């Protein structure tokens, strides 16, 4: 994923922020042990949110301990002592998505981006094969989403709902995997709304770049790849802000239906403050460039 879904630190209590970081550090440790040192560099806070929601839904609250940072042994950090399946599952999802992101970047217009992706591809193929053997269903979900996304982009659709649907649907299936009943239904809704929010955020963030390169972007198509049209841009930004806020609000409403107390302040912070803050930062960058 892209690193957009993260907590807003100023609004978190110290104990909750330490818990949040501990989930991140635990994922980093698990990635290194199972997929190698390089895999740690692929970790984003999106997957921290992913793991926390699944831990909360499964009613699992791991114990914590202080240990040495894997990346910087001179630094101490808090980690989870639990061997919860959610950590291994999240790491596998991260590796499979990393592999398909590499394949997509190899076809990118940027020379250096393609070069780096080609260099990392053997490693990506290795961790991908290892992860899909452990979770073949995840491979099918991500592969189907990639195929559907390519079909949508080939149509050059202007519909944001249509363009965001493959990513949203994949997130819905991945975050609810292994659950059943009402919990599964609620997680599917949370996943769909957050996936839609991530897709729109990324498309808006890449708006100028894609206008210049001619790459598919639903907002770029709406502006006819004319980034200098300030009037059209303001319409796009206003529309995007409304869609992002609505997606975040719907994710929060769905989360309130989930019967869980574990990690509640963290999840509420991400869905409320974190996502709205990210939206404002993206919009501010766009306005400044105008």
PDB file of C-alpha atoms in Angstrom:
ATOM      1  CA  UNK A   1       0.000   0.000   0.000  1.00  0.00           C
ATOM      2  CA  UNK A   2       0.975   3.657  -0.025  1.00  0.00           C
ATOM      3  CA  UNK A   3       1.502   4.869   3.543  1.00  0.00           C
ATOM      4  CA  UNK A   4      -1.495   7.215   3.648  1.00  0.00           C
ATOM      5  CA  UNK A   5      -3.395   5.450   6.448  1.00  0.00           C
ATOM      6  CA  UNK A   6      -1.611   6.467   9.614  1.00  0.00           C
ATOM      7  CA  UNK A   7      -2.321   7.827  13.087  1.00  0.00           C
ATOM      8  CA  UNK A   8      -2.249  11.528  13.968  1.00  0.00           C
ATOM      9  CA  UNK A   9       0.311  11.574  16.776  1.00  0.00           C
ATOM     10  CA  UNK A  10      -0.650  14.896  18.489  1.00  0.00           C
ATOM     11  CA  UNK A  11      -4.101  13.496  19.319  1.00  0.00           C
ATOM     12  CA  UNK A  12      -2.877  10.148  20.714  1.00  0.00           C
ATOM     13  CA  UNK A  13      -2.046   9.458  24.344  1.00  0.00           C
ATOM     14  CA  UNK A  14       1.566   8.383  24.895  1.00  0.00           C
ATOM     15  CA  UNK A  15       0.548   4.826  25.864  1.00  0.00           C
ATOM     16  CA  UNK A  16      -1.576   4.469  22.709  1.00  0.00           C
ATOM     17  CA  UNK A  17       1.190   5.828  20.498  1.00  0.00           C
ATOM     18  CA  UNK A  18       3.650   3.356  22.055  1.00  0.00           C
ATOM     19  CA  UNK A  19       1.190   0.538  21.343  1.00  0.00           C
ATOM     20  CA  UNK A  20       0.798   1.757  17.758  1.00  0.00           C
ATOM     21  CA  UNK A  21       4.568   1.819  17.248  1.00  0.00           C
ATOM     22  CA  UNK A  22       4.912  -1.628  18.823  1.00  0.00           C
ATOM     23  CA  UNK A  23       2.610  -3.136  16.182  1.00  0.00           C
ATOM     24  CA  UNK A  24       4.745  -1.507  13.479  1.00  0.00           C
ATOM     25  CA  UNK A  25       7.976  -2.783  15.075  1.00  0.00           C
ATOM     26  CA  UNK A  26       6.550  -6.289  15.453  1.00  0.00           C
ATOM     27  CA  UNK A  27       5.578  -6.376  11.772  1.00  0.00           C
ATOM     28  CA  UNK A  28       9.091  -5.195  10.901  1.00  0.00           C
ATOM     29  CA  UNK A  29      10.589  -8.023  12.968  1.00  0.00           C
ATOM     30  CA  UNK A  30       8.255 -10.642  11.501  1.00  0.00           C
ATOM     31  CA  UNK A  31       9.002  -9.501   7.948  1.00  0.00           C
ATOM     32  CA  UNK A  32      12.739  -9.759   8.509  1.00  0.00           C
ATOM     33  CA  UNK A  33      12.547 -13.225  10.041  1.00  0.00           C
ATOM     34  CA  UNK A  34      10.254 -14.693   7.407  1.00  0.00           C
ATOM     35  CA  UNK A  35      11.180 -12.843   4.213  1.00  0.00           C
ATOM     36  CA  UNK A  36      14.641 -11.358   4.772  1.00  0.00           C
ATOM     37  CA  UNK A  37      16.146  -8.007   5.726  1.00  0.00           C
ATOM     38  CA  UNK A  38      15.122  -6.206   2.517  1.00  0.00           C
ATOM     39  CA  UNK A  39      11.440  -6.926   3.174  1.00  0.00           C
ATOM     40  CA  UNK A  40      11.524  -4.551   6.149  1.00  0.00           C
ATOM     41  CA  UNK A  41      12.027  -1.641   3.782  1.00  0.00           C
ATOM     42  CA  UNK A  42       8.601  -2.293   2.212  1.00  0.00           C
ATOM     43  CA  UNK A  43       6.642  -1.822   5.436  1.00  0.00           C
ATOM     44  CA  UNK A  44       4.235   1.119   5.645  1.00  0.00           C
ATOM     45  CA  UNK A  45       1.828   2.341   8.291  1.00  0.00           C
ATOM     46  CA  UNK A  46      -1.062   1.171   6.094  1.00  0.00           C
ATOM     47  CA  UNK A  47      -0.206  -2.380   7.122  1.00  0.00           C
ATOM     48  CA  UNK A  48      -0.014  -1.331  10.773  1.00  0.00           C
ATOM     49  CA  UNK A  49      -3.639  -0.205  10.516  1.00  0.00           C
ATOM     50  CA  UNK A  50      -4.477  -3.442   8.692  1.00  0.00           C
ATOM     51  CA  UNK A  51      -2.965  -5.561  11.487  1.00  0.00           C
ATOM     52  CA  UNK A  52      -4.502  -3.517  14.319  1.00  0.00           C
ATOM     53  CA  UNK A  53      -8.028  -3.786  12.901  1.00  0.00           C
ATOM     54  CA  UNK A  54      -7.688  -7.552  12.488  1.00  0.00           C
ATOM     55  CA  UNK A  55      -6.267  -7.920  16.001  1.00  0.00           C
ATOM     56  CA  UNK A  56      -9.147  -5.872  17.395  1.00  0.00           C
ATOM     57  CA  UNK A  57     -11.760  -7.866  15.467  1.00  0.00           C
ATOM     58  CA  UNK A  58     -10.289 -11.167  16.648  1.00  0.00           C
ATOM     59  CA  UNK A  59     -10.418  -9.912  20.254  1.00  0.00           C
ATOM     60  CA  UNK A  60      -6.697 -10.564  20.615  1.00  0.00           C
ATOM     61  CA  UNK A  61      -4.595  -8.254  22.762  1.00  0.00           C
ATOM     62  CA  UNK A  62      -0.936  -9.279  22.669  1.00  0.00           C
ATOM     63  CA  UNK A  63       1.441  -8.643  25.558  1.00  0.00           C
ATOM     64  CA  UNK A  64       4.330  -6.246  25.091  1.00  0.00           C
ATOM     65  CA  UNK A  65       8.009  -6.139  25.985  1.00  0.00           C
ATOM     66  CA  UNK A  66      11.016  -3.906  25.420  1.00  0.00           C
ATOM     67  CA  UNK A  67      13.700  -5.131  23.063  1.00  0.00           C
ATOM     68  CA  UNK A  68      16.351  -3.984  20.638  1.00  0.00           C
ATOM     69  CA  UNK A  69      15.387  -2.496  17.283  1.00  0.00           C
ATOM     70  CA  UNK A  70      16.231  -4.866  14.433  1.00  0.00           C
ATOM     71  CA  UNK A  71      17.317  -2.020  12.176  1.00  0.00           C
ATOM     72  CA  UNK A  72      19.189  -0.047  14.850  1.00  0.00           C
ATOM     73  CA  UNK A  73      20.447  -2.365  17.648  1.00  0.00           C
ATOM     74  CA  UNK A  74      21.488   0.646  19.746  1.00  0.00           C
ATOM     75  CA  UNK A  75      17.864   1.690  20.024  1.00  0.00           C
ATOM     76  CA  UNK A  76      15.252   0.093  22.275  1.00  0.00           C
ATOM     77  CA  UNK A  77      11.653  -0.310  21.181  1.00  0.00           C
ATOM     78  CA  UNK A  78       8.448  -1.945  22.385  1.00  0.00           C
ATOM     79  CA  UNK A  79       7.341  -5.118  20.603  1.00  0.00           C
ATOM     80  CA  UNK A  80       4.496  -7.613  20.840  1.00  0.00           C
ATOM     81  CA  UNK A  81       5.286 -10.988  22.345  1.00  0.00           C
ATOM     82  CA  UNK A  82       2.253 -12.585  20.727  1.00  0.00           C
ATOM     83  CA  UNK A  83       2.554 -15.045  17.842  1.00  0.00           C
ATOM     84  CA  UNK A  84      -0.888 -14.026  16.599  1.00  0.00           C
ATOM     85  CA  UNK A  85      -1.683 -15.217  13.087  1.00  0.00           C
ATOM     86  CA  UNK A  86      -2.638 -11.650  12.169  1.00  0.00           C
ATOM     87  CA  UNK A  87       1.033 -10.645  12.048  1.00  0.00           C
ATOM     88  CA  UNK A  88       2.062 -13.457   9.683  1.00  0.00           C
ATOM     89  CA  UNK A  89      -1.006 -12.850   7.540  1.00  0.00           C
ATOM     90  CA  UNK A  90      -0.348  -9.102   7.291  1.00  0.00           C
ATOM     91  CA  UNK A  91       3.277  -9.746   6.311  1.00  0.00           C
ATOM     92  CA  UNK A  92       2.186 -12.123   3.546  1.00  0.00           C
ATOM     93  CA  UNK A  93      -0.294  -9.561   2.203  1.00  0.00           C
ATOM     94  CA  UNK A  94       2.476  -6.947   2.235  1.00  0.00           C
ATOM     95  CA  UNK A  95       4.864  -9.174   0.259  1.00  0.00           C
ATOM     96  CA  UNK A  96       2.336 -10.193  -2.363  1.00  0.00           C
ATOM     97  CA  UNK A  97       1.287  -6.569  -2.904  1.00  0.00           C
ATOM     98  CA  UNK A  98       4.938  -5.501  -3.020  1.00  0.00           C
ATOM     99  CA  UNK A  99       5.579  -7.961  -5.853  1.00  0.00           C
ATOM    100  CA  UNK A 100       2.697  -6.679  -7.967  1.00  0.00           C
ATOM    101  CA  UNK A 101       3.720  -3.076  -7.257  1.00  0.00           C
ATOM    102  CA  UNK A 102       7.176  -3.923  -8.641  1.00  0.00           C
ATOM    103  CA  UNK A 103       5.641  -5.403 -11.791  1.00  0.00           C
ATOM    104  CA  UNK A 104       3.560  -2.262 -12.241  1.00  0.00           C
ATOM    105  CA  UNK A 105       6.574   0.011 -11.718  1.00  0.00           C
ATOM    106  CA  UNK A 106       8.589  -1.889 -14.332  1.00  0.00           C
ATOM    107  CA  UNK A 107       6.025  -0.676 -16.866  1.00  0.00           C
ATOM    108  CA  UNK A 108       6.210   2.875 -15.497  1.00  0.00           C
ATOM    109  CA  UNK A 109       7.349   5.784 -17.658  1.00  0.00           C
ATOM    110  CA  UNK A 110      10.177   6.834 -15.342  1.00  0.00           C
ATOM    111  CA  UNK A 111      13.590   5.393 -16.281  1.00  0.00           C
ATOM    112  CA  UNK A 112      15.072   5.304 -12.768  1.00  0.00           C
ATOM    113  CA  UNK A 113      11.879   3.866 -11.307  1.00  0.00           C
ATOM    114  CA  UNK A 114      11.956   1.058 -13.868  1.00  0.00           C
ATOM    115  CA  UNK A 115      15.642   0.464 -13.234  1.00  0.00           C
ATOM    116  CA  UNK A 116      15.161   0.162  -9.467  1.00  0.00           C
ATOM    117  CA  UNK A 117      12.143  -2.108  -9.918  1.00  0.00           C
ATOM    118  CA  UNK A 118      14.070  -4.391 -12.293  1.00  0.00           C
ATOM    119  CA  UNK A 119      16.902  -4.571  -9.761  1.00  0.00           C
ATOM    120  CA  UNK A 120      14.477  -5.548  -6.957  1.00  0.00           C
ATOM    121  CA  UNK A 121      12.369  -7.896  -9.065  1.00  0.00           C
ATOM    122  CA  UNK A 122      14.263 -11.160  -8.240  1.00  0.00           C
ATOM    123  CA  UNK A 123      13.841 -10.442  -4.531  1.00  0.00           C
ATOM    124  CA  UNK A 124      10.180  -9.552  -5.087  1.00  0.00           C
ATOM    125  CA  UNK A 125       9.580 -12.813  -6.953  1.00  0.00           C
ATOM    126  CA  UNK A 126      11.231 -14.772  -4.121  1.00  0.00           C
ATOM    127  CA  UNK A 127       9.133 -13.272  -1.303  1.00  0.00           C
ATOM    128  CA  UNK A 128       6.016 -13.456  -3.485  1.00  0.00           C
ATOM    129  CA  UNK A 129       6.410 -17.198  -4.040  1.00  0.00           C
ATOM    130  CA  UNK A 130       7.043 -17.740  -0.346  1.00  0.00           C
ATOM    131  CA  UNK A 131       3.993 -15.717   0.721  1.00  0.00           C
ATOM    132  CA  UNK A 132       1.563 -17.184  -1.813  1.00  0.00           C
ATOM    133  CA  UNK A 133       2.462 -20.742  -0.774  1.00  0.00           C
ATOM    134  CA  UNK A 134       1.394 -19.877   2.753  1.00  0.00           C
ATOM    135  CA  UNK A 135      -1.687 -17.872   1.732  1.00  0.00           C
ATOM    136  CA  UNK A 136      -2.811 -18.890  -1.783  1.00  0.00           C
ATOM    137  CA  UNK A 137      -6.174 -17.169  -1.308  1.00  0.00           C
ATOM    138  CA  UNK A 138      -4.430 -13.828  -0.853  1.00  0.00           C
ATOM    139  CA  UNK A 139      -2.600 -14.325  -4.125  1.00  0.00           C
ATOM    140  CA  UNK A 140      -5.923 -14.944  -5.904  1.00  0.00           C
ATOM    141  CA  UNK A 141      -7.529 -11.853  -4.366  1.00  0.00           C
ATOM    142  CA  UNK A 142      -4.640  -9.530  -5.273  1.00  0.00           C
ATOM    143  CA  UNK A 143      -4.184 -11.015  -8.760  1.00  0.00           C
ATOM    144  CA  UNK A 144      -7.879 -10.617  -9.527  1.00  0.00           C
ATOM    145  CA  UNK A 145      -7.791  -7.005  -8.314  1.00  0.00           C
ATOM    146  CA  UNK A 146      -4.769  -6.217 -10.503  1.00  0.00           C
ATOM    147  CA  UNK A 147      -6.443  -7.758 -13.566  1.00  0.00           C
ATOM    148  CA  UNK A 148      -9.680  -5.849 -12.933  1.00  0.00           C
ATOM    149  CA  UNK A 149      -7.765  -2.617 -12.371  1.00  0.00           C
ATOM    150  CA  UNK A 150      -5.972  -3.003 -15.693  1.00  0.00           C
ATOM    151  CA  UNK A 151      -9.292  -3.544 -17.474  1.00  0.00           C
ATOM    152  CA  UNK A 152     -10.778  -0.438 -15.882  1.00  0.00           C
ATOM    153  CA  UNK A 153      -7.756   1.685 -16.748  1.00  0.00           C
ATOM    154  CA  UNK A 154      -7.736   0.389 -20.331  1.00  0.00           C
ATOM    155  CA  UNK A 155     -11.244   1.841 -20.681  1.00  0.00           C
ATOM    156  CA  UNK A 156      -9.909   5.188 -19.415  1.00  0.00           C
ATOM    157  CA  UNK A 157     -13.041   5.595 -17.361  1.00  0.00           C
ATOM    158  CA  UNK A 158     -13.858   8.980 -15.844  1.00  0.00           C
ATOM    159  CA  UNK A 159     -15.926   7.341 -13.115  1.00  0.00           C
ATOM    160  CA  UNK A 160     -14.033   7.479  -9.829  1.00  0.00           C
ATOM    161  CA  UNK A 161     -16.306   4.830  -8.338  1.00  0.00           C
ATOM    162  CA  UNK A 162     -15.512   2.437 -11.186  1.00  0.00           C
ATOM    163  CA  UNK A 163     -11.800   3.210 -11.091  1.00  0.00           C
ATOM    164  CA  UNK A 164     -11.562   2.724  -7.308  1.00  0.00           C
ATOM    165  CA  UNK A 165     -13.694  -0.426  -7.137  1.00  0.00           C
ATOM    166  CA  UNK A 166     -10.973  -3.094  -7.749  1.00  0.00           C
ATOM    167  CA  UNK A 167      -8.728  -1.666  -5.016  1.00  0.00           C
ATOM    168  CA  UNK A 168     -11.669  -1.198  -2.649  1.00  0.00           C
ATOM    169  CA  UNK A 169     -12.959  -4.713  -3.233  1.00  0.00           C
ATOM    170  CA  UNK A 170      -9.506  -6.242  -2.700  1.00  0.00           C
ATOM    171  CA  UNK A 171      -9.060  -4.390   0.588  1.00  0.00           C
ATOM    172  CA  UNK A 172     -12.527  -5.519   1.637  1.00  0.00           C
ATOM    173  CA  UNK A 173     -11.694  -9.177   1.001  1.00  0.00           C
ATOM    174  CA  UNK A 174      -8.196  -9.051   2.481  1.00  0.00           C
ATOM    175  CA  UNK A 175      -9.030  -7.368   5.788  1.00  0.00           C
ATOM    176  CA  UNK A 176     -12.044  -9.630   6.399  1.00  0.00           C
ATOM    177  CA  UNK A 177     -10.293 -12.874   5.383  1.00  0.00           C
ATOM    178  CA  UNK A 178     -10.813 -15.651   7.912  1.00  0.00           C
ATOM    179  CA  UNK A 179     -13.707 -13.999   9.751  1.00  0.00           C
ATOM    180  CA  UNK A 180     -17.393 -14.847   9.510  1.00  0.00           C
ATOM    181  CA  UNK A 181     -20.826 -13.567  10.480  1.00  0.00           C
ATOM    182  CA  UNK A 182     -21.419  -9.928  11.394  1.00  0.00           C
ATOM    183  CA  UNK A 183     -17.717  -9.344  12.055  1.00  0.00           C
ATOM    184  CA  UNK A 184     -16.863 -10.301   8.483  1.00  0.00           C
ATOM    185  CA  UNK A 185     -19.599  -8.046   7.076  1.00  0.00           C
ATOM    186  CA  UNK A 186     -18.413  -5.076   9.125  1.00  0.00           C
ATOM    187  CA  UNK A 187     -14.755  -5.634   8.223  1.00  0.00           C
ATOM    188  CA  UNK A 188     -15.689  -5.874   4.551  1.00  0.00           C
ATOM    189  CA  UNK A 189     -17.334  -2.462   4.773  1.00  0.00           C
ATOM    190  CA  UNK A 190     -14.406  -0.913   6.638  1.00  0.00           C
ATOM    191  CA  UNK A 191     -11.990  -2.395   4.118  1.00  0.00           C
ATOM    192  CA  UNK A 192     -13.999  -1.196   1.131  1.00  0.00           C
ATOM    193  CA  UNK A 193     -14.255   2.381   2.399  1.00  0.00           C
ATOM    194  CA  UNK A 194     -10.593   2.578   3.409  1.00  0.00           C
ATOM    195  CA  UNK A 195      -9.519   0.995   0.096  1.00  0.00           C
ATOM    196  CA  UNK A 196     -11.564   3.575  -1.801  1.00  0.00           C
ATOM    197  CA  UNK A 197     -10.058   6.360   0.292  1.00  0.00           C
ATOM    198  CA  UNK A 198      -6.513   5.107  -0.419  1.00  0.00           C
ATOM    199  CA  UNK A 199      -7.139   4.859  -4.167  1.00  0.00           C
ATOM    200  CA  UNK A 200      -8.590   8.376  -4.408  1.00  0.00           C
ATOM    201  CA  UNK A 201      -5.788   9.795  -2.214  1.00  0.00           C
ATOM    202  CA  UNK A 202      -3.134   8.232  -4.435  1.00  0.00           C
ATOM    203  CA  UNK A 203      -4.831   9.392  -7.636  1.00  0.00           C
ATOM    204  CA  UNK A 204      -5.114  12.939  -6.290  1.00  0.00           C
ATOM    205  CA  UNK A 205      -1.514  12.928  -5.054  1.00  0.00           C
ATOM    206  CA  UNK A 206      -0.272  11.798  -8.509  1.00  0.00           C
ATOM    207  CA  UNK A 207      -2.554  14.158 -10.412  1.00  0.00           C
ATOM    208  CA  UNK A 208       0.136  16.582 -11.612  1.00  0.00           C
ATOM    209  CA  UNK A 209       2.679  13.832 -12.383  1.00  0.00           C
ATOM    210  CA  UNK A 210       0.169  11.810 -14.393  1.00  0.00           C
ATOM    211  CA  UNK A 211      -0.978  14.887 -16.293  1.00  0.00           C
ATOM    212  CA  UNK A 212       2.598  15.479 -17.413  1.00  0.00           C
ATOM    213  CA  UNK A 213       3.373  11.833 -18.242  1.00  0.00           C
ATOM    214  CA  UNK A 214       0.005  10.963 -19.786  1.00  0.00           C
ATOM    215  CA  UNK A 215      -0.448   8.015 -17.432  1.00  0.00           C
ATOM    216  CA  UNK A 216      -3.980   6.953 -16.535  1.00  0.00           C
ATOM    217  CA  UNK A 217      -5.500   8.935 -13.698  1.00  0.00           C
ATOM    218  CA  UNK A 218      -9.218   9.470 -13.304  1.00  0.00           C
ATOM    219  CA  UNK A 219      -8.678  13.098 -12.213  1.00  0.00           C
ATOM    220  CA  UNK A 220      -6.245  13.757 -15.079  1.00  0.00           C
ATOM    221  CA  UNK A 221      -8.793  12.458 -17.586  1.00  0.00           C
ATOM    222  CA  UNK A 222     -11.445  14.725 -16.106  1.00  0.00           C
ATOM    223  CA  UNK A 223      -9.150  17.717 -16.591  1.00  0.00           C
ATOM    224  CA  UNK A 224      -8.172  16.433 -20.068  1.00  0.00           C
ATOM    225  CA  UNK A 225      -4.552  16.241 -18.844  1.00  0.00           C
ATOM    226  CA  UNK A 226      -4.459  20.021 -18.531  1.00  0.00           C
ATOM    227  CA  UNK A 227      -2.924  20.676 -15.143  1.00  0.00           C
ATOM    228  CA  UNK A 228      -2.692  24.454 -15.725  1.00  0.00           C
ATOM    229  CA  UNK A 229      -6.473  24.897 -15.742  1.00  0.00           C
ATOM    230  CA  UNK A 230      -6.921  26.350 -12.231  1.00  0.00           C
ATOM    231  CA  UNK A 231     -10.687  26.582 -12.476  1.00  0.00           C
ATOM    232  CA  UNK A 232     -10.996  22.913 -13.412  1.00  0.00           C
ATOM    233  CA  UNK A 233      -8.455  21.968 -10.750  1.00  0.00           C
ATOM    234  CA  UNK A 234     -10.445  23.695  -8.005  1.00  0.00           C
ATOM    235  CA  UNK A 235     -13.540  21.736  -9.050  1.00  0.00           C
ATOM    236  CA  UNK A 236     -11.527  18.496  -8.957  1.00  0.00           C
ATOM    237  CA  UNK A 237     -10.015  19.271  -5.541  1.00  0.00           C
ATOM    238  CA  UNK A 238     -13.377  20.158  -4.029  1.00  0.00           C
ATOM    239  CA  UNK A 239     -14.969  17.014  -5.437  1.00  0.00           C
ATOM    240  CA  UNK A 240     -12.050  14.837  -4.280  1.00  0.00           C
ATOM    241  CA  UNK A 241     -12.155  16.286  -0.761  1.00  0.00           C
ATOM    242  CA  UNK A 242     -15.859  15.490  -0.481  1.00  0.00           C
ATOM    243  CA  UNK A 243     -15.311  11.910  -1.667  1.00  0.00           C
ATOM    244  CA  UNK A 244     -12.365  11.372   0.674  1.00  0.00           C
ATOM    245  CA  UNK A 245     -14.221  12.734   3.688  1.00  0.00           C
ATOM    246  CA  UNK A 246     -17.290  10.651   2.875  1.00  0.00           C
ATOM    247  CA  UNK A 247     -15.223   7.452   2.526  1.00  0.00           C
ATOM    248  CA  UNK A 248     -13.466   8.104   5.848  1.00  0.00           C
ATOM    249  CA  UNK A 249     -16.770   8.862   7.581  1.00  0.00           C
ATOM    250  CA  UNK A 250     -18.365   5.670   6.263  1.00  0.00           C
ATOM    251  CA  UNK A 251     -15.376   3.617   7.434  1.00  0.00           C
ATOM    252  CA  UNK A 252     -15.721   5.152  10.903  1.00  0.00           C
ATOM    253  CA  UNK A 253     -19.465   4.446  11.021  1.00  0.00           C
ATOM    254  CA  UNK A 254     -18.838   0.816  10.058  1.00  0.00           C
ATOM    255  CA  UNK A 255     -16.113   0.497  12.704  1.00  0.00           C
ATOM    256  CA  UNK A 256     -18.535   1.679  15.404  1.00  0.00           C
ATOM    257  CA  UNK A 257     -20.599  -1.453  14.706  1.00  0.00           C
ATOM    258  CA  UNK A 258     -17.625  -3.693  15.517  1.00  0.00           C
ATOM    259  CA  UNK A 259     -17.882  -5.311  18.952  1.00  0.00           C
ATOM    260  CA  UNK A 260     -14.372  -4.709  20.267  1.00  0.00           C
ATOM    261  CA  UNK A 261     -12.521  -2.535  22.758  1.00  0.00           C
ATOM    262  CA  UNK A 262      -8.884  -3.445  22.011  1.00  0.00           C
ATOM    263  CA  UNK A 263      -6.928  -0.678  20.263  1.00  0.00           C
ATOM    264  CA  UNK A 264     -10.069   1.462  20.109  1.00  0.00           C
ATOM    265  CA  UNK A 265      -8.370   4.882  20.669  1.00  0.00           C
ATOM    266  CA  UNK A 266      -5.806   4.091  17.957  1.00  0.00           C
ATOM    267  CA  UNK A 267      -8.285   2.945  15.334  1.00  0.00           C
ATOM    268  CA  UNK A 268     -10.613   5.881  16.018  1.00  0.00           C
ATOM    269  CA  UNK A 269      -7.669   8.270  15.774  1.00  0.00           C
ATOM    270  CA  UNK A 270      -6.640   6.866  12.379  1.00  0.00           C
ATOM    271  CA  UNK A 271     -10.138   6.855  10.898  1.00  0.00           C
ATOM    272  CA  UNK A 272     -10.974  10.309  12.215  1.00  0.00           C
ATOM    273  CA  UNK A 273      -7.891  12.509  12.675  1.00  0.00           C
ATOM    274  CA  UNK A 274      -5.265  10.589  10.700  1.00  0.00           C
ATOM    275  CA  UNK A 275      -7.128  10.231   7.422  1.00  0.00           C
ATOM    276  CA  UNK A 276      -8.554  13.759   7.470  1.00  0.00           C
ATOM    277  CA  UNK A 277      -5.098  15.204   8.204  1.00  0.00           C
ATOM    278  CA  UNK A 278      -3.632  13.283   5.269  1.00  0.00           C
ATOM    279  CA  UNK A 279      -6.395  14.589   3.001  1.00  0.00           C
ATOM    280  CA  UNK A 280      -5.637  18.172   4.003  1.00  0.00           C
ATOM    281  CA  UNK A 281      -1.885  17.716   3.447  1.00  0.00           C
ATOM    282  CA  UNK A 282      -2.445  16.400  -0.080  1.00  0.00           C
ATOM    283  CA  UNK A 283      -4.822  19.271  -0.893  1.00  0.00           C
ATOM    284  CA  UNK A 284      -2.446  21.851   0.580  1.00  0.00           C
ATOM    285  CA  UNK A 285       0.371  20.622  -1.657  1.00  0.00           C
ATOM    286  CA  UNK A 286      -1.892  20.994  -4.694  1.00  0.00           C
ATOM    287  CA  UNK A 287      -3.051  24.489  -3.776  1.00  0.00           C
ATOM    288  CA  UNK A 288       0.511  25.688  -3.120  1.00  0.00           C
ATOM    289  CA  UNK A 289       1.626  24.469  -6.566  1.00  0.00           C
ATOM    290  CA  UNK A 290      -1.122  26.527  -8.185  1.00  0.00           C
TER     291      UNK A 290
END
